[in-house]
Short mmCIF file of C-alpha atoms and ligand atoms in Angstrom, two decimals:
data_model
loop_
_atom_site.label_atom_id
_atom_site.label_comp_id
_atom_site.label_asym_id
_atom_site.label_seq_id
_atom_site.Cartn_x
_atom_site.Cartn_y
_atom_site.Cartn_z
CA MET A 1 11.07 -36.61 52.55
CA THR A 2 13.47 -36.62 55.48
CA ASP A 3 16.98 -37.52 54.44
CA ARG A 4 18.37 -39.46 57.38
CA ALA A 5 21.86 -39.64 55.90
CA ASP A 6 22.80 -36.01 56.61
CA GLY A 7 20.10 -35.46 59.20
CA ILE A 8 20.25 -33.73 62.57
CA GLU A 9 19.57 -35.96 65.54
CA PHE A 10 17.61 -34.64 68.51
CA ARG A 11 15.51 -36.28 71.21
CA PHE A 12 11.77 -36.16 71.71
CA ASN A 13 10.49 -37.66 74.98
CA GLY A 14 13.71 -39.66 75.08
CA ARG A 15 13.34 -41.04 71.55
CA SER A 16 15.81 -40.17 68.80
CA VAL A 17 14.37 -38.14 65.90
CA THR A 18 16.11 -37.06 62.69
CA ALA A 19 15.55 -33.63 61.12
CA ARG A 20 16.71 -32.21 57.83
CA PRO A 21 19.09 -29.24 58.08
CA GLY A 22 16.96 -26.10 58.47
CA GLN A 23 13.81 -28.03 59.38
CA SER A 24 11.73 -26.86 62.35
CA VAL A 25 11.30 -29.14 65.36
CA ALA A 26 7.54 -29.50 64.73
CA ALA A 27 8.01 -30.28 61.02
CA ALA A 28 10.68 -32.87 61.83
CA LEU A 29 8.36 -34.57 64.34
CA HIS A 30 5.51 -34.53 61.78
CA ALA A 31 7.81 -36.01 59.14
CA ASN A 32 8.78 -38.77 61.58
CA GLY A 33 5.14 -39.69 62.14
CA ILE A 34 4.77 -37.86 65.48
CA THR A 35 1.75 -35.77 64.62
CA ALA A 36 0.18 -35.32 68.10
CA LEU A 37 2.37 -32.68 69.74
CA THR A 38 0.20 -31.42 72.56
CA VAL A 39 -3.34 -31.79 73.92
CA SER A 40 -6.30 -29.55 74.72
CA SER A 41 -6.65 -28.47 78.36
CA LYS A 42 -9.94 -30.07 79.31
CA TYR A 43 -10.62 -33.12 77.15
CA HIS A 44 -6.98 -33.76 76.26
CA ARG A 45 -7.79 -34.05 72.59
CA PRO A 46 -4.56 -34.36 70.59
CA ARG A 47 -3.26 -31.34 68.73
CA GLY A 48 -0.80 -31.22 65.84
CA ILE A 49 0.64 -28.68 63.42
CA PHE A 50 -2.14 -26.28 62.48
CA CYS A 51 -0.67 -22.98 61.24
CA ALA A 52 3.08 -23.74 60.97
CA ALA A 53 3.58 -20.01 61.43
CA GLY A 54 3.87 -19.44 65.19
CA ARG A 55 0.27 -18.27 65.48
CA CYS A 56 -1.56 -20.98 67.45
CA PRO A 57 -0.99 -23.08 70.60
CA ASN A 58 -0.84 -26.47 68.82
CA CYS A 59 2.90 -27.12 68.80
CA LEU A 60 3.91 -25.94 72.29
CA LEU A 61 6.67 -28.18 73.63
CA ASN A 62 9.45 -27.95 76.17
CA VAL A 63 12.78 -27.34 74.40
CA ASP A 64 15.98 -27.73 76.42
CA GLY A 65 14.07 -26.86 79.60
CA ARG A 66 12.27 -23.82 78.12
CA PRO A 67 8.53 -24.40 78.53
CA ASN A 68 5.83 -23.70 75.94
CA VAL A 69 8.04 -23.09 72.91
CA ARG A 70 6.24 -22.82 69.55
CA THR A 71 8.26 -25.52 67.88
CA CYS A 72 7.12 -24.78 64.32
CA THR A 73 9.27 -21.62 64.53
CA VAL A 74 12.34 -23.26 66.09
CA GLU A 75 14.98 -24.88 63.92
CA ALA A 76 16.00 -28.37 65.05
CA GLU A 77 19.54 -28.51 66.45
CA ARG A 78 21.76 -31.48 67.09
CA GLY A 79 21.34 -32.84 70.63
CA MET A 80 18.25 -30.78 71.46
CA ASP A 81 16.12 -32.22 74.24
CA VAL A 82 12.45 -31.77 73.29
CA ARG A 83 9.69 -32.97 75.60
CA SER A 84 5.95 -33.05 75.70
CA GLU A 85 4.65 -30.52 78.25
CA LEU A 86 2.86 -33.39 79.94
CA GLY A 87 6.18 -34.71 81.16
CA ARG A 88 6.42 -38.45 80.82
CA MET A 89 2.75 -38.71 79.89
CA HIS A 90 2.82 -38.51 76.14
CA ALA A 91 -0.20 -36.92 74.46
CA ALA A 92 -1.38 -40.39 73.43
CA GLY A 93 -1.63 -41.57 77.02
CA LEU A 94 -4.34 -39.05 77.89
CA ARG A 95 -6.44 -39.44 74.76
CA GLY A 96 -8.91 -41.60 76.68
CA ILE A 97 -10.11 -38.57 78.71
CA ASP A 98 -11.93 -37.40 75.57
CA LEU A 99 -13.95 -40.62 75.56
CA VAL A 100 -15.49 -39.76 78.93
CA GLY A 101 -16.01 -36.14 77.81
CA PRO A 102 -19.82 -36.37 78.15
CA LEU A 103 -19.28 -36.68 81.93
CA PHE A 104 -17.65 -33.23 81.87
CA PRO A 105 -20.05 -31.04 79.86
CA VAL A 106 -19.51 -27.39 78.97
CA GLY A 107 -19.65 -25.44 82.23
CA PHE A 108 -18.04 -28.21 84.26
CA GLN A 109 -15.34 -26.58 86.35
CA TYR A 110 -12.32 -27.92 88.14
CA ARG A 111 -13.44 -25.91 91.18
CA TYR A 112 -16.11 -28.58 91.77
CA PHE A 113 -13.31 -30.64 93.28
CA LYS A 114 -13.03 -28.13 96.17
CA ARG A 115 -15.38 -29.97 98.51
CA PRO A 116 -14.66 -31.51 100.92
CA GLU A 117 -11.74 -29.27 101.75
CA TRP A 118 -9.38 -32.05 102.84
CA ALA A 119 -9.79 -33.82 99.48
CA TYR A 120 -8.95 -30.67 97.50
CA ARG A 121 -5.35 -30.81 98.73
CA ILE A 122 -5.02 -34.13 96.93
CA TRP A 123 -6.97 -33.07 93.85
CA GLU A 124 -5.25 -29.70 93.42
CA ASN A 125 -1.85 -31.13 92.64
CA ARG A 126 -3.23 -33.75 90.30
CA LEU A 127 -5.53 -31.34 88.45
CA ARG A 128 -2.81 -28.73 88.02
CA ARG A 129 -0.44 -31.30 86.57
CA THR A 130 -3.05 -32.63 84.19
CA ALA A 131 -4.49 -29.31 83.05
CA SER A 132 -1.68 -26.76 83.07
CA HIS A 133 0.63 -28.77 80.82
CA THR A 134 3.84 -27.25 82.04
CA SER A 135 5.96 -26.33 85.01
CA LEU A 136 8.38 -23.46 85.28
CA PRO A 137 12.12 -24.20 85.23
CA VAL A 138 13.53 -24.78 88.71
CA PRO A 139 15.50 -22.90 89.84
CA ALA A 140 13.86 -19.98 88.02
CA THR A 141 16.31 -18.16 85.76
CA ALA A 142 16.73 -14.43 86.33
CA VAL A 143 15.19 -12.30 83.59
CA PRO A 144 17.88 -10.02 82.12
CA PRO A 145 16.97 -6.37 81.51
CA ALA A 146 15.58 -5.61 78.06
CA ARG A 147 18.18 -4.71 75.44
CA ARG A 148 17.69 -1.12 74.24
CA LEU A 149 17.72 -0.25 70.56
CA ALA A 150 16.86 2.94 68.70
CA SER A 151 15.99 3.43 65.08
CA GLU A 152 14.33 5.84 62.70
CA LEU A 153 11.98 3.17 61.39
CA ALA A 154 10.81 -0.21 62.64
CA VAL A 155 9.28 -2.62 60.15
CA VAL A 156 7.15 -5.30 61.80
CA GLY A 157 7.08 -8.41 59.63
CA ALA A 158 9.65 -9.68 57.13
CA GLY A 159 7.38 -11.01 54.41
CA PRO A 160 7.35 -9.35 50.97
CA ALA A 161 5.82 -6.08 52.27
CA GLY A 162 8.23 -5.82 55.20
CA MET A 163 11.21 -6.56 52.96
CA GLY A 164 10.10 -3.93 50.44
CA ALA A 165 9.56 -1.33 53.17
CA ALA A 166 12.87 -1.96 54.94
CA LEU A 167 14.92 -1.96 51.75
CA ALA A 168 13.33 1.15 50.27
CA ALA A 169 13.62 3.08 53.53
CA ALA A 170 17.26 2.05 53.97
CA ASP A 171 18.04 3.02 50.35
CA ALA A 172 16.51 6.43 51.11
CA GLY A 173 18.86 6.86 54.09
CA LEU A 174 16.88 5.70 57.16
CA ARG A 175 18.22 3.44 59.88
CA VAL A 176 15.82 0.51 59.99
CA VAL A 177 15.06 -2.33 62.40
CA LEU A 178 13.31 -5.23 60.65
CA VAL A 179 11.53 -7.60 63.04
CA SER A 180 11.01 -11.10 61.63
CA ARG A 181 8.94 -13.73 63.42
CA SER A 182 10.76 -16.52 61.62
CA ALA A 183 14.44 -17.29 61.25
CA SER A 184 14.46 -16.31 57.58
CA LEU A 185 13.12 -13.56 55.35
CA GLY A 186 10.16 -13.91 53.01
CA GLY A 187 7.25 -14.87 55.30
CA ALA A 188 4.75 -17.06 53.46
CA ALA A 189 6.59 -16.38 50.16
CA GLN A 190 9.55 -18.59 51.19
CA PRO A 191 11.60 -20.15 49.76
CA LEU A 192 12.76 -17.17 47.72
CA GLU A 193 14.18 -17.79 44.25
CA GLY A 194 17.67 -16.26 44.11
CA ASP A 195 17.14 -14.30 40.88
CA SER A 196 13.56 -13.17 41.61
CA VAL A 197 12.59 -9.69 42.81
CA LEU A 198 12.14 -11.04 46.35
CA GLY A 199 15.29 -13.19 46.24
CA ARG A 200 17.42 -10.21 45.22
CA ALA A 201 15.78 -8.03 47.88
CA ALA A 202 16.51 -10.64 50.58
CA ALA A 203 20.17 -10.83 49.53
CA ARG A 204 20.52 -7.04 49.65
CA LEU A 205 18.78 -6.80 53.03
CA GLU A 206 21.08 -9.36 54.59
CA THR A 207 24.11 -7.23 53.75
CA ALA A 208 22.57 -3.75 54.19
CA GLU A 209 24.50 -1.87 56.89
CA SER A 210 21.62 0.38 57.86
CA VAL A 211 19.18 -2.51 58.38
CA GLN A 212 19.26 -4.48 61.62
CA ILE A 213 17.32 -7.73 61.25
CA LEU A 214 15.90 -9.27 64.45
CA GLN A 215 15.16 -12.90 63.60
CA ALA A 216 12.77 -15.22 65.46
CA ALA A 217 11.46 -12.13 67.25
CA THR A 218 7.91 -10.92 67.90
CA VAL A 219 6.66 -7.40 68.59
CA VAL A 220 4.31 -7.97 71.51
CA ALA A 221 3.25 -4.35 72.20
CA GLN A 222 3.67 -0.77 71.06
CA PHE A 223 3.61 2.03 73.63
CA GLY A 224 3.74 5.27 71.67
CA THR A 225 7.19 5.34 70.09
CA VAL A 226 8.43 2.25 71.97
CA LEU A 227 8.10 -1.31 70.68
CA ALA A 228 8.38 -4.21 73.13
CA VAL A 229 9.97 -7.21 71.41
CA ASP A 230 10.17 -10.83 72.55
CA GLY A 231 13.39 -12.13 71.05
CA GLY A 232 13.02 -15.67 72.40
CA ARG A 233 16.05 -15.63 74.69
CA GLU A 234 15.98 -11.88 75.41
CA ALA A 235 13.57 -8.96 75.58
CA MET A 236 14.17 -5.80 73.56
CA ARG A 237 12.90 -2.24 73.83
CA ILE A 238 13.08 -0.35 70.55
CA GLU A 239 12.64 3.43 70.43
CA VAL A 240 11.45 4.38 66.94
CA ARG A 241 10.21 7.44 65.11
CA GLU A 242 7.77 5.49 62.99
CA SER A 243 6.64 1.93 62.39
CA ILE A 244 5.43 0.09 59.35
CA LEU A 245 3.08 -2.78 60.07
CA ALA A 246 3.64 -5.60 57.58
CA SER A 247 2.41 -8.39 59.82
CA GLY A 248 0.38 -10.22 57.19
CA ALA A 249 -2.98 -11.92 57.60
CA TYR A 250 -4.44 -14.89 59.44
CA GLU A 251 -6.01 -17.69 57.46
CA ARG A 252 -9.39 -18.63 58.90
CA LEU A 253 -10.65 -22.06 59.90
CA LEU A 254 -13.94 -23.59 58.68
CA PRO A 255 -16.15 -25.20 61.32
CA PHE A 256 -16.90 -28.94 61.40
CA ASP A 257 -16.65 -31.68 64.02
CA GLY A 258 -13.13 -32.98 64.54
CA ASN A 259 -11.40 -30.06 62.79
CA ASP A 260 -8.89 -30.01 65.68
CA LEU A 261 -7.41 -33.47 65.01
CA PRO A 262 -3.72 -33.72 64.12
CA GLY A 263 -3.43 -33.73 60.34
CA VAL A 264 -6.11 -31.04 59.94
CA MET A 265 -4.28 -27.83 59.08
CA LEU A 266 -4.59 -24.52 57.29
CA ALA A 267 -3.70 -24.36 53.60
CA GLY A 268 -0.88 -21.96 54.47
CA ALA A 269 0.55 -24.54 56.88
CA ALA A 270 0.48 -27.26 54.22
CA ARG A 271 2.26 -24.92 51.80
CA ARG A 272 4.91 -24.04 54.40
CA LEU A 273 5.49 -27.69 55.28
CA LEU A 274 5.95 -28.60 51.63
CA ALA A 275 7.84 -25.59 50.29
CA GLN A 276 9.90 -24.51 53.30
CA GLN A 277 10.27 -27.63 55.43
CA GLY A 278 10.46 -30.43 52.85
CA THR A 279 7.71 -32.25 54.77
CA ARG A 280 4.54 -33.75 53.35
CA PRO A 281 1.39 -32.72 55.24
CA GLY A 282 0.10 -36.26 54.56
CA ARG A 283 -0.03 -38.94 51.87
CA ARG A 284 -3.70 -38.40 51.00
CA VAL A 285 -4.89 -34.84 51.56
CA ALA A 286 -8.54 -33.73 51.35
CA ILE A 287 -9.26 -30.02 50.90
CA VAL A 288 -12.10 -28.01 52.47
CA THR A 289 -12.42 -24.41 51.32
CA ASP A 290 -14.58 -21.41 50.54
CA ASN A 291 -12.03 -19.58 48.38
CA ASP A 292 -9.52 -20.11 45.55
CA SER A 293 -6.26 -20.27 47.49
CA PRO A 294 -6.06 -24.08 48.08
CA TYR A 295 -6.63 -24.69 44.35
CA HIS A 296 -3.19 -23.16 43.74
CA LEU A 297 -1.76 -25.65 46.24
CA VAL A 298 -3.07 -28.72 44.41
CA ALA A 299 -0.29 -28.79 41.80
CA GLU A 300 2.37 -28.65 44.56
CA LEU A 301 0.70 -31.50 46.45
CA LEU A 302 0.45 -33.69 43.34
CA ALA A 303 4.04 -32.91 42.36
CA ALA A 304 5.18 -34.14 45.79
CA GLY A 305 3.45 -37.47 45.16
CA ILE A 306 0.49 -36.67 47.41
CA GLU A 307 -3.01 -37.82 46.48
CA VAL A 308 -5.79 -35.22 46.56
CA PRO A 309 -9.05 -37.24 46.72
CA VAL A 310 -11.47 -34.31 46.90
CA ILE A 311 -11.95 -30.56 47.16
CA VAL A 312 -15.05 -29.81 49.23
CA ASP A 313 -16.01 -26.25 48.28
CA LEU A 314 -18.76 -24.31 50.01
CA ARG A 315 -19.33 -22.16 46.93
CA ALA A 316 -21.85 -22.87 44.19
CA ALA A 317 -20.59 -24.49 40.97
CA ALA A 318 -21.06 -21.25 39.01
CA GLU A 319 -18.53 -19.49 41.26
CA LEU A 320 -15.79 -22.10 40.76
CA GLU A 321 -14.91 -21.65 37.07
CA GLN A 322 -11.84 -19.53 37.69
CA ALA A 323 -10.58 -21.75 40.51
CA GLN A 324 -11.08 -24.96 38.53
CA ALA A 325 -9.22 -23.48 35.58
CA THR A 326 -6.06 -23.51 37.73
CA LEU A 327 -6.26 -27.32 38.10
CA ASP A 328 -4.23 -29.50 35.74
CA ALA A 329 -6.66 -31.11 33.26
CA GLY A 330 -4.28 -34.07 32.90
CA ARG A 331 -4.51 -34.91 36.60
CA PRO A 332 -8.18 -34.53 37.49
CA VAL A 333 -9.19 -33.83 41.08
CA ARG A 334 -12.77 -34.38 42.20
CA VAL A 335 -14.42 -31.06 43.14
CA GLU A 336 -17.64 -31.05 45.18
CA PRO A 337 -19.29 -27.63 44.79
CA ALA A 338 -21.85 -26.35 47.31
CA ALA A 339 -20.75 -29.14 49.64
CA ARG A 340 -20.09 -29.03 53.36
CA ALA A 341 -17.61 -30.83 55.61
CA ILE A 342 -19.52 -32.51 58.45
CA ARG A 343 -16.99 -34.41 60.50
CA ALA A 344 -13.35 -35.51 60.58
CA GLY A 345 -12.50 -38.70 62.46
CA GLY A 346 -9.44 -40.58 63.69
CA TRP A 347 -7.70 -41.36 66.97
CA GLN A 348 -4.25 -39.74 67.15
CA ARG A 349 -4.53 -38.39 63.59
CA VAL A 350 -7.28 -37.70 61.10
CA ARG A 351 -8.25 -40.80 59.08
CA TRP A 352 -11.40 -39.77 57.27
CA LEU A 353 -13.61 -36.83 56.33
CA ARG A 354 -17.39 -36.92 56.09
CA ALA A 355 -19.07 -34.34 53.89
CA ARG A 356 -22.50 -33.65 52.43
CA SER A 357 -22.73 -32.99 48.70
CA ALA A 358 -24.90 -30.32 47.04
CA THR A 359 -27.58 -32.96 46.44
CA GLY A 360 -27.55 -34.06 50.08
CA HIS A 361 -25.54 -37.27 49.58
CA ALA A 362 -23.19 -38.31 52.39
CA LEU A 363 -19.56 -38.69 51.30
CA LYS A 364 -16.84 -40.45 53.28
CA ILE A 365 -13.29 -39.77 52.14
CA GLU A 366 -10.28 -41.69 53.45
CA CYS A 367 -7.40 -39.27 54.10
CA ASP A 368 -4.55 -38.67 56.56
CA ALA A 369 -4.60 -34.87 56.28
CA ILE A 370 -7.25 -32.23 55.67
CA VAL A 371 -6.28 -28.79 54.40
CA ILE A 372 -8.70 -25.98 55.27
CA SER A 373 -9.00 -22.41 54.06
CA GLY A 374 -11.78 -20.10 55.23
CA GLY A 375 -10.33 -16.87 53.80
CA TRP A 376 -8.11 -14.29 55.48
CA GLN A 377 -8.27 -11.57 58.08
CA PRO A 378 -5.62 -8.95 58.88
CA ALA A 379 -3.08 -9.61 61.64
CA ASP A 380 -3.55 -6.04 62.84
CA GLU A 381 -3.48 -6.26 66.64
CA LEU A 382 -0.67 -3.68 66.82
CA ARG A 383 -2.64 -1.28 64.71
CA ARG A 384 -5.58 -1.49 67.10
CA ALA A 385 -3.29 -1.08 70.11
CA ALA A 386 -1.50 1.88 68.51
CA THR A 387 -4.81 3.59 67.77
CA GLY A 388 -5.54 3.37 71.48
CA TYR A 389 -2.38 5.41 72.08
CA GLY A 390 -3.49 8.15 69.69
CA ALA A 391 -1.13 7.15 66.90
CA ILE A 392 -1.80 8.23 63.35
CA VAL A 393 -2.45 5.07 61.40
CA LEU A 394 -1.97 5.26 57.65
CA GLU A 395 -2.93 2.47 55.33
CA SER A 396 -1.27 1.65 52.04
CA HIS A 397 -4.20 0.38 50.01
CA GLY A 398 -2.67 1.29 46.71
CA ALA A 399 -0.17 3.46 44.96
CA GLU A 400 -1.86 6.80 45.59
CA ALA A 401 -4.06 6.29 48.61
CA ILE A 402 -2.26 8.22 51.34
CA ASP A 403 -2.30 11.95 51.99
CA TRP A 404 0.46 11.52 54.53
CA GLN A 405 1.92 15.06 54.53
CA SER A 406 -1.07 16.57 56.28
CA GLU A 407 -0.91 13.78 58.88
CA SER A 408 2.78 14.09 59.67
CA ALA A 409 2.41 17.50 61.23
CA VAL A 410 -0.03 16.18 63.81
CA THR A 411 2.00 13.59 65.71
CA SER A 412 5.37 11.92 65.87
CA VAL A 413 3.81 8.46 66.35
CA VAL A 414 3.00 7.06 62.95
CA LEU A 415 2.12 3.48 62.11
CA GLN A 416 1.60 2.63 58.46
CA GLY A 417 0.21 -0.64 57.11
CA ALA A 418 1.45 -2.46 54.02
CA GLY A 419 0.98 -5.87 52.40
CA SER A 420 -1.66 -8.46 53.18
CA VAL A 421 -2.48 -6.79 56.51
CA VAL A 422 -4.20 -4.11 54.35
CA GLY A 423 -5.43 -6.45 51.65
CA ALA A 424 -2.56 -7.12 49.18
CA ARG A 425 -3.32 -10.32 47.26
CA SER A 426 0.06 -11.26 45.80
CA ALA A 427 3.65 -11.24 46.99
CA LEU A 428 4.70 -8.65 44.40
CA GLU A 429 1.75 -6.37 45.19
CA ALA A 430 2.74 -6.56 48.87
CA PHE A 431 6.42 -5.93 48.07
CA TYR A 432 5.80 -2.73 46.09
CA GLN A 433 3.17 -1.57 48.57
CA GLY A 434 5.85 -2.01 51.24
CA GLN A 435 8.34 -0.05 49.13
CA ILE A 436 5.91 2.84 48.88
CA ALA A 437 5.29 2.77 52.63
CA GLY A 438 9.05 2.72 53.31
CA LEU A 439 9.67 5.64 50.96
CA GLN A 440 6.81 7.63 52.44
CA ALA A 441 8.28 7.08 55.91
CA ALA A 442 11.64 8.33 54.61
CA SER A 443 9.97 11.34 53.04
CA ARG A 444 8.17 12.19 56.30
CA GLN A 445 11.62 12.20 57.92
CA GLY A 446 13.05 14.66 55.42
CA ARG A 447 14.65 12.36 52.80
CA ASP A 448 14.25 13.03 49.10
CA VAL A 449 12.41 10.05 47.60
CA GLY A 450 10.69 11.56 44.53
CA PRO A 451 11.94 9.37 41.64
CA ALA A 452 12.06 6.17 43.74
CA LEU A 453 8.48 6.70 44.87
CA GLU A 454 7.30 7.14 41.28
CA ARG A 455 9.14 3.97 40.24
CA ALA A 456 7.58 1.98 43.08
CA ARG A 457 4.11 3.25 42.16
CA THR A 458 4.63 2.23 38.54
CA GLU A 459 5.78 -1.26 39.62
CA LEU A 460 2.80 -1.60 41.95
CA ARG A 461 0.36 -0.73 39.16
CA ARG A 462 2.08 -3.33 36.97
CA ALA A 463 1.90 -5.95 39.73
CA VAL A 464 -1.86 -5.47 40.21
CA GLY A 465 -2.43 -5.25 36.44
CA SER A 466 -3.88 -1.74 36.35
S1 LIG B 501 2.19 -22.10 66.25
FE1 LIG B 501 3.12 -23.93 65.56
S2 LIG B 501 1.53 -24.94 64.49
FE2 LIG B 501 0.63 -23.04 65.04
#
């Protein structure tokens, strides 16, 4: 799906690679058949795109001299120099270490090389180079002081909930900082249709004077009313009155042998590659799941010309009726209920999946990608950290859930959750939940939000069908 005609050329380990405009470095490498991006520390097993959301260590590469960059969050630029952290040793060159893995069982430590002392001087350098994967830039660049910002409200996360919160709070008169991990708005809901609720909200946010959007930035800590932000090339310190946590949820992995091979990825990653990056996860994609979400992905995979040979579902057949109803009857996909993935195999990339059916039969499925979904858990690290600082944490579980007025008198540090981090199941539910949280923050700070709050509650009830 990469169009080389108007592509962007960059270099990977000295080789020329073409990316589509707007494509991330990791997605461009995947599209060009470079699926092993890094390796594990000990056995040097290859690693490829796994989350495509900046939330794992699988795509760390050196970009223009900056070590350990999560390249699934970095847009490819013309002339970029991207290198494997292993220097000239490409991930493939060290794959053989895994074959002698049984010689280095769990508990084997590099410190065993310390005796005799004279030999350690030789080993140390070699072991560090092989295991640490990177070296710091030389000469070291001075770290500039953190840029200082101040705002009445910080919204952490720019998915549907964060967009709803920022827009509603700004409309109610607050100055808002919106921190987005990616370079564009919408989170997992991207790409946003221009005339949809989310598309219109994104367009308004981009021109809203009272909203400052920090793109490709991550809130790494909250100390009372101060947020510490890693902006990639600079650090920021944001003084806020309140924060809204709209940081989403992590998709969980399912355990089986070989689930770390390149080509094995979360369902959310496959969706991002297809919908946002114009990149196929693979040509033949097997699915392993214990929930409905990958069933919704099947139509997108088939529409992109990708074969889906099997869905291995841990749940019993009786629990799958609703999920199977979402599949296109005209393009049947084999579903194995009450089945289990046993092992994925391949060298630099997954080539097959072994599973056991409900009746105990062994299945072997040829594939070059496996999409996994083991459900979701909240990305709520900041909430837990803020609780440690005595912050009042409010959760937006629904339209009416929060008795915030009694809380606001207690402390000036308020962190409120909205969206999938507190259980929203659809983009619109998250968006209106975010709106309510944004309006409640504005109300706590003395703005009149009465009619807007009622409207948002009505829309939320409509979105969840109650
Ligand atoms: S952080 Fe890039 S694939 Fe997970």
